[in-house]
Short mmCIF file of N, CA and C in Angstrom, two decimals:
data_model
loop_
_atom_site.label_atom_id
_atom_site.label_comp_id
_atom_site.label_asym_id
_atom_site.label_seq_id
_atom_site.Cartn_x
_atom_site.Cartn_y
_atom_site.Cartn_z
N UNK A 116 195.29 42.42 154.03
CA UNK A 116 196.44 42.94 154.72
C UNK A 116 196.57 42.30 156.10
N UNK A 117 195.27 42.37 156.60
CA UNK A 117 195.47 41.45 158.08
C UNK A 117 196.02 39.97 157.76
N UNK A 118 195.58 39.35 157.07
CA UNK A 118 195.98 37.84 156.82
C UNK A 118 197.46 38.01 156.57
N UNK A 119 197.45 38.82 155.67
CA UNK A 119 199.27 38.54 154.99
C UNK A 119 199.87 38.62 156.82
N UNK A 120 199.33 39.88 157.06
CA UNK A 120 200.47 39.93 158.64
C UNK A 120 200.29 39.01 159.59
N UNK A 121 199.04 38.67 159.62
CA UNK A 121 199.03 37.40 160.48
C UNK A 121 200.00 35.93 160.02
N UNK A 122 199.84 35.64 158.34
CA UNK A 122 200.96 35.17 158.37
C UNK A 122 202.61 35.32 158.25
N UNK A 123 203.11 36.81 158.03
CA UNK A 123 204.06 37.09 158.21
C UNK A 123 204.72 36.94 160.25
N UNK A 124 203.72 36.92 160.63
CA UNK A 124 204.22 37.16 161.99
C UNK A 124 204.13 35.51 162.72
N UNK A 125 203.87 34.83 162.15
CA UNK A 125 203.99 33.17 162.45
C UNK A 125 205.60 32.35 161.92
N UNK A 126 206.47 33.41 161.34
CA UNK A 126 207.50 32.79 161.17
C UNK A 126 208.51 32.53 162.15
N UNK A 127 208.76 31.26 162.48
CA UNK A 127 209.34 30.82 163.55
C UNK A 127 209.11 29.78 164.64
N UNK A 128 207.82 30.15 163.80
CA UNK A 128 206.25 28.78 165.17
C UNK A 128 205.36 28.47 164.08
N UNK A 129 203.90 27.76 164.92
CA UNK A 129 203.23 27.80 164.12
C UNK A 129 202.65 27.80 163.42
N UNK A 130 202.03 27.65 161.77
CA UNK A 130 201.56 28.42 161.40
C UNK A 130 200.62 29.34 161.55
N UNK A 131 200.25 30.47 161.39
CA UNK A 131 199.93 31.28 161.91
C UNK A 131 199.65 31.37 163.54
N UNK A 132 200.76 31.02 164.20
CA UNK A 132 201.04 31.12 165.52
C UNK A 132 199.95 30.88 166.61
N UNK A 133 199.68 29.83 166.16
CA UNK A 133 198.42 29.17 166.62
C UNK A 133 198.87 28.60 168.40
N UNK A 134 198.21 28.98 169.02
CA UNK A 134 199.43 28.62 170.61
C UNK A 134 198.21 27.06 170.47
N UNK A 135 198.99 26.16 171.20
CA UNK A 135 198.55 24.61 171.19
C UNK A 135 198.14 24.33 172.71
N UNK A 136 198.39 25.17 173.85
CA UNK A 136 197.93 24.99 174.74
C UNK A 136 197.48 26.19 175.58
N UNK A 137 196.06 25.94 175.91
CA UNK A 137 195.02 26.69 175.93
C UNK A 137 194.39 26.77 176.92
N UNK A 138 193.44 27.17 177.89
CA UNK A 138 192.42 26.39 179.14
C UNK A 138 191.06 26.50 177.97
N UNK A 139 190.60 25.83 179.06
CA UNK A 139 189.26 25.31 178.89
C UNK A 139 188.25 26.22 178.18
N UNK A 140 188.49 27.29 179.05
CA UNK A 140 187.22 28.50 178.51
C UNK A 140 187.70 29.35 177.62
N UNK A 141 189.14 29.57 177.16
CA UNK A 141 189.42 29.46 175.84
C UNK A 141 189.07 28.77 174.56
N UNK A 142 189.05 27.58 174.68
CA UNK A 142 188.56 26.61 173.73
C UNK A 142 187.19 26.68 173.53
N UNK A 143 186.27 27.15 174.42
CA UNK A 143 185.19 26.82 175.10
C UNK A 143 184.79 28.22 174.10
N UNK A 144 185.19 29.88 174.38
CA UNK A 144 184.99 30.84 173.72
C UNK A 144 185.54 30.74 172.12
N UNK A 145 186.46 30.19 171.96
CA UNK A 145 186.67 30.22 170.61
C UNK A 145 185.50 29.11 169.52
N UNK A 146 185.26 27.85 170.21
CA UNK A 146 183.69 27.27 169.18
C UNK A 146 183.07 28.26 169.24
N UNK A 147 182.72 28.83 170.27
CA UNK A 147 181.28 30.00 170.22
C UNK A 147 181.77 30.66 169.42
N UNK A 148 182.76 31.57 169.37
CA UNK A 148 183.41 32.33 168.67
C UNK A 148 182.96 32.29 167.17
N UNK A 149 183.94 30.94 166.61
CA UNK A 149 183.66 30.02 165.36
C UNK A 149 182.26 30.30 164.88
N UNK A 150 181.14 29.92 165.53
CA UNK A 150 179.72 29.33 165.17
C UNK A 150 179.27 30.35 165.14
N UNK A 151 179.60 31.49 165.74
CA UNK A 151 178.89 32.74 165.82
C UNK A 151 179.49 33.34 163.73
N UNK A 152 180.58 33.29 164.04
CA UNK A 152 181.13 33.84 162.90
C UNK A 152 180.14 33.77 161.60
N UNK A 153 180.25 31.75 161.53
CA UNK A 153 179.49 31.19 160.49
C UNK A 153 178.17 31.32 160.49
N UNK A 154 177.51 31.78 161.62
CA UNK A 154 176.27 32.03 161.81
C UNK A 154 175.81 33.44 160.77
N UNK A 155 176.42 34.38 161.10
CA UNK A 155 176.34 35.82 161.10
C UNK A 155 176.98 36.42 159.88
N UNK A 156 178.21 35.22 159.39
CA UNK A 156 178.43 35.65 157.60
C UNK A 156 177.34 35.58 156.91
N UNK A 157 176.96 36.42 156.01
CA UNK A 157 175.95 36.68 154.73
C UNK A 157 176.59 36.45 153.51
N UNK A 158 177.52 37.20 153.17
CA UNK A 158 177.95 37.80 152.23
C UNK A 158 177.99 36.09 151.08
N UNK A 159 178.87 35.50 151.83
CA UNK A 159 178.91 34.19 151.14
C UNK A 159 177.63 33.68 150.50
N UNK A 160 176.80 33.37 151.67
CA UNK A 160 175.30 32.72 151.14
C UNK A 160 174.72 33.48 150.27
N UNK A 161 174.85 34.88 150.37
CA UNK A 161 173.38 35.34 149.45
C UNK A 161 174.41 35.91 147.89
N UNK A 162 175.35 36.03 148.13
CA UNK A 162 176.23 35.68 146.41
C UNK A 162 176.04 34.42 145.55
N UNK A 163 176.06 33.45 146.77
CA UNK A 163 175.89 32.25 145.99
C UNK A 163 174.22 31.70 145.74
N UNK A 164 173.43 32.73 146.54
CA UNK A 164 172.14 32.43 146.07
C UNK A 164 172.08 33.36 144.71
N UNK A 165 172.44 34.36 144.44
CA UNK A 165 172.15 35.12 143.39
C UNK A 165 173.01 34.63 142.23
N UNK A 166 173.66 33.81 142.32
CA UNK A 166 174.48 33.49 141.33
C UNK A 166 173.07 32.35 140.65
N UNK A 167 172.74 31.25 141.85
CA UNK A 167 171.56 30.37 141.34
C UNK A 167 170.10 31.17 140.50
N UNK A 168 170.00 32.14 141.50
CA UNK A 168 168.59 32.63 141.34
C UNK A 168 168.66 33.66 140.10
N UNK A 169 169.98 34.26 139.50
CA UNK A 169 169.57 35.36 138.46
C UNK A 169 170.84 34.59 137.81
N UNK A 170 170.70 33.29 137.34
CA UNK A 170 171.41 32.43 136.57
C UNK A 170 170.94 33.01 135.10
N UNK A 171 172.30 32.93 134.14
CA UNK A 171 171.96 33.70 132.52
C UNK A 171 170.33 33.21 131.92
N UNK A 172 169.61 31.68 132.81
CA UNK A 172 168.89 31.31 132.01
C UNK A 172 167.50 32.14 132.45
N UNK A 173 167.82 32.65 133.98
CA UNK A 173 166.48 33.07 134.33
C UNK A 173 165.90 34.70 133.87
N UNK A 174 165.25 35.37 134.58
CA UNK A 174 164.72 36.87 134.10
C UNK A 174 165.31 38.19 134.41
N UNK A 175 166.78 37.86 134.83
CA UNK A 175 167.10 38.77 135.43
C UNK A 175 167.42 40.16 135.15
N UNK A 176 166.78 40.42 133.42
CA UNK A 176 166.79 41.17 133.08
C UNK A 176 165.63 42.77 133.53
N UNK A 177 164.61 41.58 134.24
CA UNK A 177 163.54 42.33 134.57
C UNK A 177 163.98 43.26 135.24
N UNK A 178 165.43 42.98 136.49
CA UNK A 178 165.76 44.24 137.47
C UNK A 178 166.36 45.20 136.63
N UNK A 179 167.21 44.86 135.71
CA UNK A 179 167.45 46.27 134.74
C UNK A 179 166.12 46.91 134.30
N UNK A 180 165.25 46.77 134.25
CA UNK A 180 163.63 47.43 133.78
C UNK A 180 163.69 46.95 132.45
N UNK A 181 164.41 45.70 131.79
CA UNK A 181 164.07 45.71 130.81
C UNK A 181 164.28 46.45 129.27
N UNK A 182 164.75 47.61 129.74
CA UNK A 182 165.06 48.94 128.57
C UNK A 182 166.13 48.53 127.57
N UNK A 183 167.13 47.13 127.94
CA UNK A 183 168.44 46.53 127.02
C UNK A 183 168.17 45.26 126.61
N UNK A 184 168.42 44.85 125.99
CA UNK A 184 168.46 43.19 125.23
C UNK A 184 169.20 42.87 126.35
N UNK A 185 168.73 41.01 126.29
CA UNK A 185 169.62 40.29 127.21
C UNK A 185 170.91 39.88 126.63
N UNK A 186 172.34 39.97 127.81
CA UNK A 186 173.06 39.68 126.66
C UNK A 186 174.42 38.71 127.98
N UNK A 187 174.90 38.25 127.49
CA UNK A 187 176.43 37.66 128.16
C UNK A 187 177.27 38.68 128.83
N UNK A 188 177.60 40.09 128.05
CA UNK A 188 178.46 41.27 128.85
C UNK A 188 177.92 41.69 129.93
N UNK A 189 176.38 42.08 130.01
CA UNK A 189 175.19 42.30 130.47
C UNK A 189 175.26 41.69 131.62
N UNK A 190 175.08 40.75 131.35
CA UNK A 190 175.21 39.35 132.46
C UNK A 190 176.53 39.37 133.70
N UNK A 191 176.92 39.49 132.77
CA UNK A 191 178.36 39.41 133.83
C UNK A 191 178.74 40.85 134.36
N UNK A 192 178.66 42.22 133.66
CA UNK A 192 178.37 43.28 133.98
C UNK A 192 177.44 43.44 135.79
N UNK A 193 176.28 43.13 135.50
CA UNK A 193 175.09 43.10 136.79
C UNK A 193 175.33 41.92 137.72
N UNK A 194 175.75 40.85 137.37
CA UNK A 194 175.11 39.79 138.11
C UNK A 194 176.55 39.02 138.69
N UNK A 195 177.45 38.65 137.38
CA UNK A 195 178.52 37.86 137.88
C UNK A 195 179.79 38.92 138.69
N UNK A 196 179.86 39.54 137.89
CA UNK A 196 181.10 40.25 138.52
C UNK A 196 181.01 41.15 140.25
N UNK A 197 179.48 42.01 140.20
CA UNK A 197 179.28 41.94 141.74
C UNK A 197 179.23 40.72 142.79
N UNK A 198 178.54 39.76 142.18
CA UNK A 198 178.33 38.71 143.25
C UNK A 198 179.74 37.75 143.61
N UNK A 199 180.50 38.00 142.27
CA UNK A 199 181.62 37.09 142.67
C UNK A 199 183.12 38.06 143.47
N UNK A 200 183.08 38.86 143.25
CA UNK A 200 183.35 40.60 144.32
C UNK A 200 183.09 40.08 145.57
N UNK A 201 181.98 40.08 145.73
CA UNK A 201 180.86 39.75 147.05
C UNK A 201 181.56 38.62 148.19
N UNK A 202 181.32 37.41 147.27
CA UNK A 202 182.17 36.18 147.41
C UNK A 202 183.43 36.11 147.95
N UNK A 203 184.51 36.44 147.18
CA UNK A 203 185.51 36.66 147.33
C UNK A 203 185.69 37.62 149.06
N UNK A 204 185.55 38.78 148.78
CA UNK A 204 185.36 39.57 149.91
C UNK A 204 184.59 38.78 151.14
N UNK A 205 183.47 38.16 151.33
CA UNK A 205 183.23 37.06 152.39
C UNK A 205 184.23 36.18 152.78
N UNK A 206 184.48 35.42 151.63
CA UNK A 206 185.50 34.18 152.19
C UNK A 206 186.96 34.91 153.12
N UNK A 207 187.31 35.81 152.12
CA UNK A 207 188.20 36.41 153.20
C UNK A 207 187.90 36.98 154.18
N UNK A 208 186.95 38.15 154.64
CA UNK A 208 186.56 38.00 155.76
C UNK A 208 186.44 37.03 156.56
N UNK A 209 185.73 36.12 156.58
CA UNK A 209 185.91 34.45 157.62
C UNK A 209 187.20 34.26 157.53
N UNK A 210 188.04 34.13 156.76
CA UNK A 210 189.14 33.33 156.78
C UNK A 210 190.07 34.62 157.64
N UNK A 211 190.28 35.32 158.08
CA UNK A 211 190.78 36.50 158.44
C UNK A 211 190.30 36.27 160.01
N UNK A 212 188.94 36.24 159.91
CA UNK A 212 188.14 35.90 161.33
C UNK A 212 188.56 34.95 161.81
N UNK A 213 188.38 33.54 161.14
CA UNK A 213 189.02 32.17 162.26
C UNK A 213 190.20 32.37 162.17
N UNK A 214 191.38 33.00 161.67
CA UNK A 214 192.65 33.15 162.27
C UNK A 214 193.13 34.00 163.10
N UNK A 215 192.06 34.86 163.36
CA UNK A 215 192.64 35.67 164.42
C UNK A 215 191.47 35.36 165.76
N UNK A 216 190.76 34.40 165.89
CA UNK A 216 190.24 33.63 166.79
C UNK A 216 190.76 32.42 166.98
N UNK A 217 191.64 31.65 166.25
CA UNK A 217 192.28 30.86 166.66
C UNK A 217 193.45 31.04 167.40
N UNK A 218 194.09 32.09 167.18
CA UNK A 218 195.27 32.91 167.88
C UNK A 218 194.86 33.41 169.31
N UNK A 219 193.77 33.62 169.03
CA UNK A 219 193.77 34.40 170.91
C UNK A 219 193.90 33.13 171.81
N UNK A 220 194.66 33.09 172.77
CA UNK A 220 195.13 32.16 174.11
C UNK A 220 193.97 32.58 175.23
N UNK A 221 193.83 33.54 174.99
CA UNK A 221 192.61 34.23 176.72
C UNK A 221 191.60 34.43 176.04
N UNK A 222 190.61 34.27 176.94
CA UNK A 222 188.91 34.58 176.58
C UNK A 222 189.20 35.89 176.37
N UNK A 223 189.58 36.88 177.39
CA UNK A 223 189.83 38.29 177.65
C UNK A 223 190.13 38.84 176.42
N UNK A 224 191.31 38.40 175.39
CA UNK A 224 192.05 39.27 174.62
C UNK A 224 190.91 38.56 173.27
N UNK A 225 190.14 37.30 173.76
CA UNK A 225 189.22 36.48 172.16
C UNK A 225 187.68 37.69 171.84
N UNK A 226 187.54 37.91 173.16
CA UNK A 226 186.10 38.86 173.40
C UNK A 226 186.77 39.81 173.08
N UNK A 227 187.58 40.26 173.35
CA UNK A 227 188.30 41.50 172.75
C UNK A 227 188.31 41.93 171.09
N UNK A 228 189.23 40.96 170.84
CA UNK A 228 188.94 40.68 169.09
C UNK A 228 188.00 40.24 168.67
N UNK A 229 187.16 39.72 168.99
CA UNK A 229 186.34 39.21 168.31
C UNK A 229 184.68 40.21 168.00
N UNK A 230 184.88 40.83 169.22
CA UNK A 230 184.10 42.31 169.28
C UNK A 230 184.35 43.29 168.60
N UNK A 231 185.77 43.40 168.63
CA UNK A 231 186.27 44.59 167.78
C UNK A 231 186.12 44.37 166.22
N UNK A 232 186.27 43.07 165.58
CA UNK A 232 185.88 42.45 164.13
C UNK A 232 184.22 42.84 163.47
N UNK A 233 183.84 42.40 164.84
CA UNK A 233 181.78 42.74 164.62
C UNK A 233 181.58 44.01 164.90
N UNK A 234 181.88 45.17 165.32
CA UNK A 234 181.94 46.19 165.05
C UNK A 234 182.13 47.21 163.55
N UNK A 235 183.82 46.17 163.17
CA UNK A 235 183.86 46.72 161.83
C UNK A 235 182.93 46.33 160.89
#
């Protein structure tokens, strides 16, 4: 919902109303900004580690305790359909994040948002 409005509200400029001139310590807070983001996302990495690590070929039946046959529904039931949930929900988060850090013009209003994001 934030993205759609962020790009609903870029019509006219823009895209997503990206201002092109900036000072210094704007630019300066928004890399930090950026690196912090990519630093501090999970969600992405450890979906895509569990996708490798409890791959159909490996044991991943052991975390069910074992009590069901291994099976393809099974599989995608436990393993694919949460982690790719997971996924999904990360990428948009970041992508939600660098656009509304690319939008802030002032350090003031970037620390602002960008605090208020890491909170939620």
């Amino acid at each position: 919902m934030i993205a759609y409005n962020q790009l609903d509200a870029s019509k006219g400029s823009s895209m997503f109303n990206v201002p092109f001139t900036v000072s210094k310590d704007a630019r300066l807070g928004q890399f930090f900004c950026i690196a912090i983001c990519f630093l501090t996302q999970t969600d992405i990495l450890t979906s895509v580690r569990s996708f490798v690590v409890f791959g159909r070929d490996s044991t991943w039946d052991v975390i069910l305790e074992g009590k069901r046959p291994k099976s393809s529904y099974l599989w995608a039931l436990h393993i694919a359909l949460p982690n790719a949930l997971k996924l999904v929900s990360g990428m948009l988060v970041t992508f939600t994040t660098l656009v509304i850090i690319i939008q802030s013009n002032d350090i003031i209003e970037l620390l602002k948002d960008f605090t208020a994001l890491f909170v939620i």
